[in-house]
Coordinates of C-alpha atoms in Angstrom, one line a residue:
Chain A
M1 CA 80.6 57.1 -29.8
P2 CA 82.9 54.3 -29.6
T3 CA 81.9 51.3 -32.0
L4 CA 84.9 49.3 -31.5
T5 CA 85.1 45.5 -32.4
A6 CA 86.5 44.0 -29.2
Q7 CA 89.7 41.7 -29.2
P8 CA 89.3 38.1 -28.0
P9 CA 90.0 38.3 -24.2
H10 CA 94.1 37.5 -24.2
A11 CA 94.7 40.8 -26.6
I12 CA 93.1 42.8 -24.0
K13 CA 94.6 41.9 -21.1
P14 CA 97.3 39.5 -20.8
P15 CA 95.6 36.9 -18.0
K16 CA 97.8 35.8 -15.2
T17 CA 97.5 32.0 -15.5
P18 CA 98.3 31.5 -19.2
V19 CA 94.6 30.8 -20.8
R20 CA 94.8 28.1 -23.6
H21 CA 93.0 30.3 -26.3
D22 CA 90.7 27.8 -27.7
P23 CA 87.6 29.5 -29.4
I24 CA 84.8 27.2 -29.9
I25 CA 82.3 29.6 -31.1
E26 CA 83.7 32.5 -33.3
C27 CA 81.1 35.2 -33.7
E28 CA 81.5 37.9 -36.1
I29 CA 78.3 40.1 -36.5
R30 CA 78.7 42.9 -39.1
K31 CA 74.9 43.4 -39.3
L32 CA 72.1 41.9 -37.9
Y33 CA 68.5 42.8 -39.1
Y34 CA 64.8 42.2 -38.0
G35 CA 63.0 43.4 -41.0
D36 CA 64.5 47.0 -41.5
F37 CA 65.5 47.4 -38.0
L38 CA 69.5 47.1 -37.5
A39 CA 69.3 45.2 -34.2
V40 CA 72.9 44.4 -33.8
K41 CA 75.9 45.9 -35.5
N42 CA 79.9 45.5 -35.5
S43 CA 79.9 42.8 -32.5
S44 CA 82.5 40.0 -32.8
L45 CA 83.7 38.1 -30.0
N46 CA 85.1 34.3 -29.4
I47 CA 83.4 32.3 -26.9
E48 CA 85.9 30.1 -25.5
K49 CA 85.7 26.5 -24.7
G50 CA 84.9 25.0 -21.4
K51 CA 84.6 28.5 -19.9
I52 CA 81.5 30.8 -19.0
T53 CA 80.9 34.1 -20.9
A54 CA 78.4 36.3 -19.9
F55 CA 76.6 38.9 -21.9
I56 CA 75.7 42.0 -19.8
G57 CA 74.1 45.3 -20.9
P58 CA 71.0 47.3 -20.6
S59 CA 67.7 45.8 -22.0
G60 CA 67.5 46.3 -25.9
C61 CA 70.8 46.0 -26.3
G62 CA 70.9 42.6 -28.4
K63 CA 72.4 40.3 -25.8
S64 CA 69.8 37.6 -26.4
T65 CA 70.2 38.2 -30.0
V66 CA 73.5 37.2 -30.3
L67 CA 73.1 34.4 -28.3
R68 CA 70.2 33.3 -30.4
C69 CA 72.7 33.5 -33.4
M70 CA 74.7 31.0 -31.9
N71 CA 72.0 28.0 -32.6
R72 CA 70.1 29.8 -35.3
L73 CA 67.5 30.5 -33.6
N74 CA 66.9 33.6 -34.6
D75 CA 66.0 31.9 -37.9
I76 CA 62.5 31.2 -36.9
V77 CA 61.9 35.3 -36.3
R78 CA 60.4 36.4 -39.3
G79 CA 62.8 39.1 -41.1
F80 CA 65.7 38.2 -39.6
R81 CA 69.0 38.5 -41.8
L82 CA 72.6 38.1 -40.5
E83 CA 75.8 39.7 -42.2
G84 CA 78.6 38.3 -41.0
R85 CA 80.2 34.8 -39.7
V86 CA 79.1 32.6 -36.7
A87 CA 81.4 29.4 -36.8
M88 CA 81.3 26.4 -34.4
A89 CA 84.7 24.7 -34.3
G90 CA 85.8 26.5 -37.6
Q91 CA 82.7 25.4 -39.4
D92 CA 80.6 28.3 -40.4
I93 CA 77.1 27.4 -38.8
Y94 CA 75.2 30.2 -41.7
A95 CA 76.7 28.6 -44.7
A96 CA 73.9 27.4 -47.3
N97 CA 74.6 23.7 -46.8
V98 CA 74.5 23.6 -43.0
D99 CA 71.1 22.3 -41.6
P100 CA 69.9 24.5 -38.5
V101 CA 68.4 21.3 -36.9
S102 CA 71.6 20.0 -36.8
V103 CA 73.5 22.8 -35.4
R104 CA 70.6 23.2 -32.6
R105 CA 71.1 19.6 -31.7
H106 CA 75.1 20.3 -30.7
I107 CA 73.9 23.3 -28.5
G108 CA 71.5 23.4 -25.7
M109 CA 69.4 26.2 -25.1
V110 CA 67.8 27.6 -21.6
F111 CA 65.3 30.2 -21.2
Q112 CA 64.0 33.0 -19.0
Q113 CA 60.9 31.3 -18.4
P114 CA 61.1 27.5 -17.6
T115 CA 60.1 25.8 -20.5
P116 CA 59.1 22.1 -19.5
F117 CA 57.0 20.5 -22.0
V118 CA 53.7 19.0 -21.2
M119 CA 54.9 15.4 -20.2
S120 CA 56.1 13.9 -17.5
V121 CA 59.7 14.7 -15.7
Y122 CA 61.2 11.7 -17.3
D123 CA 59.8 12.1 -20.8
N124 CA 61.2 15.8 -20.7
V125 CA 64.8 15.2 -19.9
A126 CA 64.6 11.8 -22.5
F127 CA 63.1 14.5 -25.2
G128 CA 66.3 15.5 -26.7
L129 CA 67.8 11.9 -26.7
R130 CA 64.3 10.5 -28.3
I131 CA 64.5 13.0 -31.1
N132 CA 67.7 12.1 -32.1
R133 CA 66.6 8.5 -32.0
D134 CA 69.0 7.6 -29.4
K135 CA 67.5 5.4 -27.2
H136 CA 70.0 2.9 -25.8
D137 CA 70.4 3.5 -21.8
L138 CA 67.8 5.9 -21.3
D139 CA 67.1 5.4 -17.8
H140 CA 70.6 5.9 -17.0
R141 CA 71.3 8.9 -18.9
V142 CA 67.9 10.6 -17.7
E143 CA 69.2 10.0 -14.2
Q144 CA 72.9 11.3 -15.2
A145 CA 71.6 14.5 -16.6
L146 CA 69.2 14.9 -13.6
K147 CA 72.0 14.6 -11.2
S148 CA 74.0 16.8 -13.2
A149 CA 71.4 19.3 -12.9
A150 CA 71.3 18.5 -9.0
L151 CA 67.4 17.9 -9.5
W152 CA 67.9 14.0 -9.1
D153 CA 67.0 13.8 -5.3
E154 CA 63.9 15.9 -5.5
V155 CA 62.5 14.2 -8.4
K156 CA 63.6 10.5 -8.6
D157 CA 60.4 9.2 -6.9
K158 CA 58.1 11.4 -9.1
L159 CA 59.9 10.9 -12.5
K160 CA 56.3 9.9 -14.2
K161 CA 54.8 13.0 -12.9
S162 CA 53.8 16.1 -15.1
A163 CA 56.7 18.3 -15.4
L164 CA 54.3 21.1 -14.4
S165 CA 53.9 19.9 -11.1
L166 CA 57.3 21.1 -10.1
S167 CA 58.0 24.4 -8.6
G168 CA 59.8 27.2 -10.8
G169 CA 63.1 26.5 -9.8
Q170 CA 62.8 22.9 -10.4
Q171 CA 61.4 23.5 -14.0
Q172 CA 64.2 25.7 -14.6
R173 CA 66.9 23.0 -13.5
L174 CA 64.7 20.3 -15.2
C175 CA 65.1 22.6 -18.5
I176 CA 68.8 22.4 -17.8
A177 CA 69.2 18.6 -17.3
R178 CA 66.8 18.4 -20.8
A179 CA 69.5 20.6 -22.4
I180 CA 72.4 18.8 -21.2
A181 CA 70.9 15.0 -21.5
T182 CA 72.4 15.1 -25.0
Q183 CA 75.7 16.6 -24.1
P184 CA 75.4 19.4 -26.4
Q185 CA 79.0 21.1 -27.3
V186 CA 77.6 24.5 -25.7
L187 CA 74.8 25.5 -23.5
L188 CA 73.3 28.9 -24.0
M189 CA 71.4 30.4 -21.2
D190 CA 69.0 33.3 -21.6
E191 CA 68.9 35.0 -18.3
P192 CA 67.9 31.6 -16.8
C193 CA 67.4 33.0 -13.5
S194 CA 65.3 36.2 -13.8
A195 CA 62.3 34.4 -13.1
L196 CA 63.5 32.7 -10.0
D197 CA 63.7 33.6 -6.3
P198 CA 67.0 34.4 -4.9
I199 CA 67.6 30.6 -3.6
S200 CA 66.9 28.8 -6.9
T201 CA 68.9 31.6 -8.5
R202 CA 71.9 30.5 -6.1
R203 CA 71.5 26.8 -6.8
I204 CA 71.3 27.5 -10.6
E205 CA 74.5 29.6 -10.4
E206 CA 76.3 26.9 -8.4
L207 CA 75.2 24.3 -11.0
M208 CA 76.6 26.4 -13.5
V209 CA 80.3 26.4 -12.0
E210 CA 79.8 22.8 -11.5
L211 CA 78.9 22.2 -15.3
R212 CA 81.7 24.3 -16.4
K213 CA 83.7 21.0 -15.9
S214 CA 82.0 19.6 -18.9
Y215 CA 80.5 22.3 -20.9
T216 CA 80.8 25.6 -22.5
I217 CA 78.4 28.1 -21.0
V218 CA 77.0 31.5 -22.6
I219 CA 74.7 33.1 -20.3
V220 CA 72.9 36.5 -20.6
T221 CA 72.1 38.2 -17.8
H222 CA 70.7 41.5 -16.1
N223 CA 72.2 40.8 -12.8
L224 CA 75.8 42.3 -12.7
H225 CA 76.8 40.2 -9.6
Q226 CA 75.9 37.1 -11.5
A227 CA 78.1 37.9 -14.0
M228 CA 81.1 38.5 -11.5
R229 CA 80.2 35.6 -9.4
V230 CA 79.8 32.7 -12.4
A231 CA 81.6 34.0 -15.6
D232 CA 85.2 33.8 -16.5
Y233 CA 84.6 36.2 -19.5
T234 CA 82.2 39.2 -19.3
A235 CA 81.0 40.8 -22.7
F236 CA 79.4 44.4 -22.3
M237 CA 76.9 45.5 -25.0
Y238 CA 75.2 48.7 -25.1
V239 CA 72.7 50.2 -27.4
D240 CA 73.4 53.2 -30.0
K241 CA 70.9 56.0 -28.8
E242 CA 70.5 56.9 -32.3
S243 CA 70.0 53.9 -34.3
R244 CA 68.9 51.8 -31.3
S245 CA 70.9 49.1 -32.7
G246 CA 72.9 47.0 -29.9
Y247 CA 76.8 46.7 -30.3
L248 CA 79.5 44.8 -28.6
V249 CA 81.4 47.8 -26.3
E250 CA 84.0 45.7 -24.6
Y251 CA 84.7 42.1 -24.1
G252 CA 87.4 40.6 -21.5
E253 CA 88.1 38.4 -18.3
T254 CA 85.2 39.3 -15.9
D255 CA 87.9 40.9 -13.2
Q256 CA 89.1 43.3 -16.0
I257 CA 85.6 44.3 -17.0
F258 CA 84.4 44.8 -13.6
K259 CA 87.7 46.0 -11.8
H260 CA 89.5 48.2 -15.0
P261 CA 87.1 48.4 -17.8
A262 CA 89.0 50.2 -20.9
E263 CA 85.9 51.6 -21.8
E264 CA 84.1 54.7 -20.0
Y265 CA 80.7 53.2 -20.9
T266 CA 81.7 49.9 -19.5
R267 CA 82.7 51.7 -16.3
Q268 CA 79.8 53.7 -16.0
Y269 CA 77.5 50.5 -16.2
V270 CA 79.4 48.3 -14.2
C271 CA 79.1 51.2 -11.5
G272 CA 75.7 51.3 -11.8
H273 CA 75.5 54.9 -13.1
F274 CA 73.0 54.1 -15.9
S275 CA 71.2 50.7 -16.7
Chain B
M1 CA 43.7 79.1 -4.7
S2 CA 46.0 78.9 -2.0
M3 CA 45.9 75.6 0.1
S4 CA 44.6 76.8 3.5
P5 CA 46.7 75.5 6.1
A6 CA 43.5 75.5 8.4
T7 CA 42.8 72.3 10.6
Q8 CA 41.3 69.5 8.8
Q9 CA 37.4 69.7 9.0
E10 CA 35.6 66.9 11.3
F11 CA 34.6 64.0 9.4
D12 CA 31.0 63.0 9.3
T13 CA 30.8 59.2 9.5
Q14 CA 27.3 59.3 9.2
S15 CA 28.2 59.7 5.4
L16 CA 29.5 56.1 5.3
F17 CA 26.3 54.3 6.0
Y18 CA 23.8 52.6 3.4
N19 CA 20.9 54.9 2.3
R20 CA 18.9 52.9 0.0
W21 CA 16.6 55.8 -1.1
K22 CA 19.8 57.8 -2.4
S23 CA 19.0 58.2 -6.2
R24 CA 22.3 56.6 -7.0
S25 CA 21.2 53.4 -4.8
L26 CA 17.7 53.4 -6.2
R27 CA 18.9 53.1 -9.9
N28 CA 21.8 50.9 -8.9
S29 CA 19.1 48.2 -7.5
L30 CA 16.8 48.8 -10.3
M31 CA 19.5 48.0 -12.9
N32 CA 20.7 45.1 -10.8
W33 CA 17.0 43.8 -10.6
V34 CA 16.4 44.2 -14.5
S35 CA 19.7 42.5 -15.3
G36 CA 19.0 39.6 -13.1
S37 CA 15.5 39.0 -14.3
I38 CA 16.4 39.1 -17.9
A39 CA 19.1 36.5 -17.6
L40 CA 16.3 34.3 -15.7
I41 CA 13.9 34.7 -18.6
A42 CA 16.7 33.9 -20.8
C43 CA 16.8 30.7 -19.6
L44 CA 13.0 29.9 -19.8
P45 CA 13.0 28.7 -23.5
L46 CA 15.9 26.2 -22.7
L47 CA 14.5 25.2 -19.3
S48 CA 10.9 24.7 -20.6
L49 CA 11.9 22.9 -23.6
L50 CA 14.2 20.4 -21.3
G51 CA 11.4 20.2 -19.0
M52 CA 9.0 19.3 -22.1
V53 CA 11.1 16.6 -23.6
I54 CA 11.7 14.9 -20.5
Y55 CA 8.1 14.9 -19.8
R56 CA 7.0 13.7 -23.0
G57 CA 9.6 11.6 -24.1
S58 CA 10.3 9.6 -20.8
R59 CA 6.4 8.4 -21.2
A60 CA 6.7 6.0 -24.0
L61 CA 10.6 5.4 -23.3
S62 CA 11.5 1.5 -22.6
W63 CA 14.0 -0.8 -23.6
S64 CA 12.4 -1.7 -26.9
S65 CA 12.7 1.9 -28.1
F66 CA 16.6 1.0 -28.4
V67 CA 16.7 -2.3 -29.9
E68 CA 13.6 -2.2 -32.0
L69 CA 12.6 -0.7 -35.4
P70 CA 10.2 1.8 -35.8
P71 CA 6.7 0.5 -35.2
A72 CA 3.9 0.8 -37.8
P73 CA 0.8 2.9 -37.3
M74 CA -1.4 2.0 -34.5
Q75 CA 1.2 -1.0 -33.6
E76 CA 2.3 -1.3 -29.9
G77 CA 5.7 -1.3 -29.0
G78 CA 8.5 -0.6 -31.3
G79 CA 11.7 1.9 -31.0
F80 CA 14.3 3.5 -32.9
G81 CA 17.4 1.5 -32.5
N82 CA 18.1 2.0 -36.1
A83 CA 18.2 5.7 -36.2
M84 CA 20.3 5.6 -33.2
V85 CA 23.0 3.0 -34.8
G86 CA 22.5 5.4 -38.0
T87 CA 23.0 8.8 -36.5
I88 CA 26.3 7.2 -34.7
T89 CA 27.4 5.9 -38.0
M90 CA 27.1 8.8 -39.8
V91 CA 28.3 11.1 -37.2
S92 CA 31.7 8.9 -37.0
I93 CA 31.8 8.9 -40.8
A94 CA 32.0 12.6 -40.8
A95 CA 34.3 12.7 -37.9
L96 CA 36.3 10.4 -39.7
L97 CA 36.7 12.7 -42.6
A98 CA 36.5 16.2 -40.7
V99 CA 38.7 15.4 -37.7
P100 CA 42.0 14.8 -39.4
S101 CA 41.6 16.9 -42.4
G102 CA 40.7 19.9 -39.6
I103 CA 43.5 19.3 -37.4
L104 CA 46.0 19.0 -40.3
T105 CA 44.7 22.6 -41.5
A106 CA 44.8 23.9 -38.1
I107 CA 48.6 22.8 -37.9
F108 CA 49.1 24.8 -41.3
L109 CA 46.9 28.0 -40.1
A110 CA 48.7 28.0 -36.4
F111 CA 52.1 26.9 -37.5
L112 CA 53.6 26.2 -40.5
G113 CA 52.6 29.0 -42.5
P114 CA 50.4 31.5 -39.9
D115 CA 51.0 34.5 -42.3
S116 CA 50.5 33.2 -45.8
K117 CA 48.3 34.0 -48.3
L118 CA 46.7 30.6 -48.4
A119 CA 46.2 30.7 -44.8
E120 CA 44.6 34.1 -44.8
A121 CA 42.3 32.5 -47.7
V122 CA 41.6 29.3 -45.5
R123 CA 40.7 31.2 -42.5
F124 CA 38.0 33.2 -44.5
V125 CA 36.6 30.2 -46.1
A126 CA 36.5 28.5 -43.0
R127 CA 34.5 31.4 -41.2
V128 CA 32.2 31.5 -44.1
L129 CA 31.5 27.6 -43.8
S130 CA 31.2 28.0 -40.2
G131 CA 28.1 30.3 -40.6
L132 CA 26.6 28.2 -43.8
P133 CA 23.1 27.3 -43.5
S134 CA 23.3 23.6 -42.6
I135 CA 20.6 22.7 -45.7
L136 CA 23.2 24.0 -48.1
A137 CA 25.7 21.2 -46.5
G138 CA 23.1 18.7 -47.6
V139 CA 22.9 20.2 -51.1
F140 CA 26.4 19.8 -51.3
A141 CA 26.6 16.6 -50.5
Y142 CA 23.5 15.6 -52.7
A143 CA 25.2 16.8 -55.6
M144 CA 28.7 15.3 -54.9
V145 CA 27.5 12.0 -53.7
V146 CA 24.0 11.0 -53.8
L147 CA 23.8 11.9 -57.7
V148 CA 27.1 10.2 -58.4
M149 CA 26.2 7.1 -56.3
K150 CA 22.6 7.5 -57.5
S151 CA 21.4 6.6 -54.0
Y152 CA 20.9 8.1 -50.7
S153 CA 23.5 6.5 -48.2
A154 CA 24.9 6.9 -44.9
F155 CA 28.0 7.8 -46.4
A156 CA 26.3 10.8 -48.3
G157 CA 25.3 11.7 -44.9
G158 CA 28.2 11.5 -43.5
V159 CA 29.9 13.7 -46.1
A160 CA 27.3 16.4 -45.4
L161 CA 28.0 16.3 -41.5
A162 CA 31.7 16.8 -42.2
V163 CA 31.0 20.0 -44.2
L164 CA 29.5 21.0 -41.1
M165 CA 31.9 19.8 -38.7
L166 CA 35.1 20.8 -40.6
P167 CA 35.2 24.6 -40.0
I168 CA 34.3 24.0 -36.0
I169 CA 37.3 21.7 -35.8
L170 CA 39.4 23.7 -37.9
L171 CA 38.9 27.1 -36.3
T172 CA 39.0 25.9 -32.7
A173 CA 42.2 23.7 -33.3
E174 CA 43.6 26.4 -34.6
Q175 CA 43.0 28.8 -31.6
S176 CA 44.1 26.4 -29.3
M177 CA 47.0 25.8 -31.2
R178 CA 47.7 29.8 -31.3
M179 CA 47.6 29.4 -27.2
V180 CA 50.4 27.4 -27.0
Q181 CA 53.3 29.7 -25.7
A182 CA 55.5 30.9 -28.3
R183 CA 58.5 30.2 -25.8
L184 CA 57.6 26.3 -25.8
I185 CA 57.8 26.2 -29.4
E186 CA 61.1 28.0 -29.1
A187 CA 62.3 25.6 -26.6
A188 CA 61.5 22.8 -28.8
V189 CA 63.1 24.4 -31.8
G190 CA 66.0 25.1 -29.6
M191 CA 66.4 21.4 -28.7
G192 CA 66.9 20.7 -32.7
C193 CA 63.2 19.5 -33.3
T194 CA 62.3 19.7 -36.8
S195 CA 59.1 21.3 -37.8
A196 CA 57.1 17.5 -37.5
Q197 CA 58.7 17.1 -34.4
V198 CA 57.7 20.3 -33.0
V199 CA 54.3 19.5 -34.1
R200 CA 53.7 15.9 -32.9
R201 CA 55.8 16.2 -29.4
V202 CA 54.9 19.7 -28.4
L203 CA 52.5 21.5 -30.8
L204 CA 49.6 18.8 -30.3
P205 CA 50.1 17.5 -26.9
T206 CA 49.9 21.0 -25.7
A207 CA 46.9 22.1 -27.5
F208 CA 45.1 18.5 -27.4
P209 CA 42.5 19.7 -24.6
G210 CA 41.4 22.4 -26.8
I211 CA 41.6 20.3 -29.7
L212 CA 39.4 17.6 -28.4
T213 CA 36.9 20.1 -27.0
G214 CA 36.2 21.6 -30.3
V215 CA 35.7 18.0 -31.9
L216 CA 33.4 17.4 -29.4
L217 CA 31.3 20.2 -29.8
A218 CA 31.4 19.5 -33.5
V219 CA 30.6 16.4 -32.9
A220 CA 27.3 17.2 -30.8
R221 CA 26.6 20.0 -33.5
A222 CA 26.5 17.3 -36.3
A223 CA 24.4 14.6 -34.3
G224 CA 21.6 17.1 -34.3
E225 CA 21.5 18.1 -37.7
T226 CA 18.5 17.2 -39.6
A227 CA 18.1 19.4 -42.8
P228 CA 21.4 18.1 -44.4
L229 CA 20.4 14.4 -43.7
L230 CA 17.0 15.0 -45.3
F231 CA 18.9 15.3 -49.0
T232 CA 21.5 12.7 -48.4
A233 CA 20.8 9.7 -45.7
L234 CA 17.1 10.1 -46.2
F235 CA 15.6 7.3 -43.7
S236 CA 15.1 3.6 -43.4
N237 CA 12.7 1.7 -41.6
Y238 CA 15.6 -1.3 -41.3
W239 CA 18.5 -1.8 -39.7
L240 CA 21.8 -0.3 -41.0
V241 CA 23.3 -4.1 -40.6
Q242 CA 21.4 -6.5 -42.6
E243 CA 22.6 -10.1 -43.0
G244 CA 25.9 -9.6 -41.5
Q245 CA 26.6 -6.6 -44.1
L246 CA 26.9 -3.0 -43.1
K247 CA 24.7 -1.3 -45.7
L248 CA 26.3 2.5 -46.0
A249 CA 25.3 2.9 -49.7
E250 CA 21.6 2.5 -48.8
P251 CA 19.0 5.3 -47.2
T252 CA 19.9 5.0 -43.4
A253 CA 17.7 6.2 -40.6
S254 CA 19.2 9.2 -38.1
L255 CA 17.5 10.2 -35.3
A256 CA 17.1 13.6 -36.2
V257 CA 15.2 12.5 -39.2
F258 CA 13.4 9.9 -37.3
I259 CA 11.6 12.8 -35.0
F260 CA 11.3 15.0 -38.1
N261 CA 9.1 12.4 -39.7
F262 CA 7.3 10.9 -36.6
S263 CA 6.4 14.0 -34.9
G264 CA 4.3 14.9 -37.7
S265 CA 2.5 11.9 -37.8
A266 CA -1.5 11.6 -37.3
F267 CA -0.8 8.4 -34.8
D268 CA -0.3 9.1 -31.2
N269 CA 2.1 6.3 -30.4
L270 CA 4.3 7.5 -33.4
V271 CA 4.1 11.0 -32.0
E272 CA 5.2 9.7 -28.6
M273 CA 8.0 7.8 -30.2
A274 CA 9.0 11.0 -31.9
W275 CA 9.2 12.5 -28.4
S276 CA 11.3 9.5 -27.1
G277 CA 13.9 9.8 -29.8
A278 CA 14.1 13.8 -29.1
L279 CA 14.9 13.0 -25.5
I280 CA 17.7 10.4 -26.1
L281 CA 19.1 12.8 -29.2
V282 CA 19.0 15.8 -26.4
L283 CA 20.7 13.5 -23.7
M284 CA 23.2 12.2 -26.2
I285 CA 24.3 15.9 -27.3
L286 CA 24.1 17.2 -23.8
T287 CA 26.4 14.3 -22.7
L288 CA 28.9 15.3 -25.3
N289 CA 28.6 18.7 -24.2
L290 CA 29.3 18.3 -20.6
S291 CA 32.1 15.8 -21.4
A292 CA 33.7 18.3 -23.8
Q293 CA 33.7 21.1 -21.0
L294 CA 34.7 18.4 -18.3
L295 CA 37.3 17.3 -20.3
A296 CA 38.9 20.4 -20.7
K297 CA 38.8 21.7 -17.5
K298 CA 40.4 18.1 -16.2
L299 CA 43.0 18.2 -19.0
Q300 CA 44.1 21.9 -18.5
R301 CA 43.8 21.8 -14.6

């Protein structure tokens, strides 16, 4: 059973165009526990700045868990324990003197289900700015965030309406707007389209490609085509049949992972032989 | 058994029609009738009580009922204005004590330490307390407040009612906070909220309709309590406000005790007055209950 620690992308296959090797997050997970359960093991990879990195793999392989390590959201799960190191811009974010609240303010997150708060559209987008006590020019920045999330035209006349009155796809774009309003270093997206219809999904994908210009995006997806369409790099994770622990099988440029996978498991998965 | 490949049998469509004399149809309609009529009978006590209170209570009801003091025996007119003011005051004092502490406790139970030993203990105590005979709340407030202050008072009444309201508010608030979806909490934490910010900006606003309903139900229950007030506020034939001063440290009238005292009277006019008081009390509680339900529906959409 291959338990390899994948190399950073440039080591696997020299990119055709020279890629600036510039990781914003370095993830080195040796062992990650929930209570006694070893959920993820031996998974290390670097998230490149200004790129889209996709995590693919079967259910239960720990994709979301790894994603949640990057903003310390796992801290609120009981029994969570990490052996390893996750660093943002070189600083270990699990260091004892690092405040997880501060970490999360630099990293935006979008979830599988839209999570609008019970307040107006405007207040949702302004949420992050307000908790940062960063209130100057609020109107302008809310508008900018909504425009970046391609939602402005649809909601500009109902900013004071409840966010719950929006459609599912609009709610998800609202959550993206909320996440990017504070201009985070990284945007984490945990299956952001799995609860959406194909048209909304397409809009979100277009949006991701647009946002890549200003943000680093990490996305977990079940949809292989989505990874192919949007991601620069793709990480494939799989589950150890015996221990049920997830681990990183292969990590590389999206093209390489889908067309010339180095690992047999990856090849079978991307060809749809198992899921 | 082998499946016979023989042609399918002709289907008897007659078997599809109703036959009310079949035993299963008979049993079915019998059960429906029994269940329906018992449901109807169950409504009878409530409806007859309401009818009686409205019938007897509305006869002596007039404007003076609301603005005048209780009459002497045989005296014309009079009212129970001081008792209404007393009830509202004592329920307000109780709410002032029970609502903040109940909600803060619920925040701990639902969010901060839901699995802690302390939470388990508090939940257990709250459940016991919610089944507490209300007279014991009166005895408690008597010992804690009346004996200490050496006087029956509106404040003591408020404390007794607060003891009764607290577990209701606490348990309903915890319940409605637990109903807040975990992913909303996660989203707020993911935005970089501190625990206090999660509570203030997401947990409380989202759970607000449920919390409000619980508070109104607790208030409605407290407003109708008699036993705890007998020990604590007693009764008074005077206004709570005298010479421009709020007399919270003196015996205070309440609707419930007013009804209790006057309904046993030998004088017809006093008994009539008690009926009117009962009608007003019922209407107050009914309004609270209905608005609790309406609000909950409206806010939850």
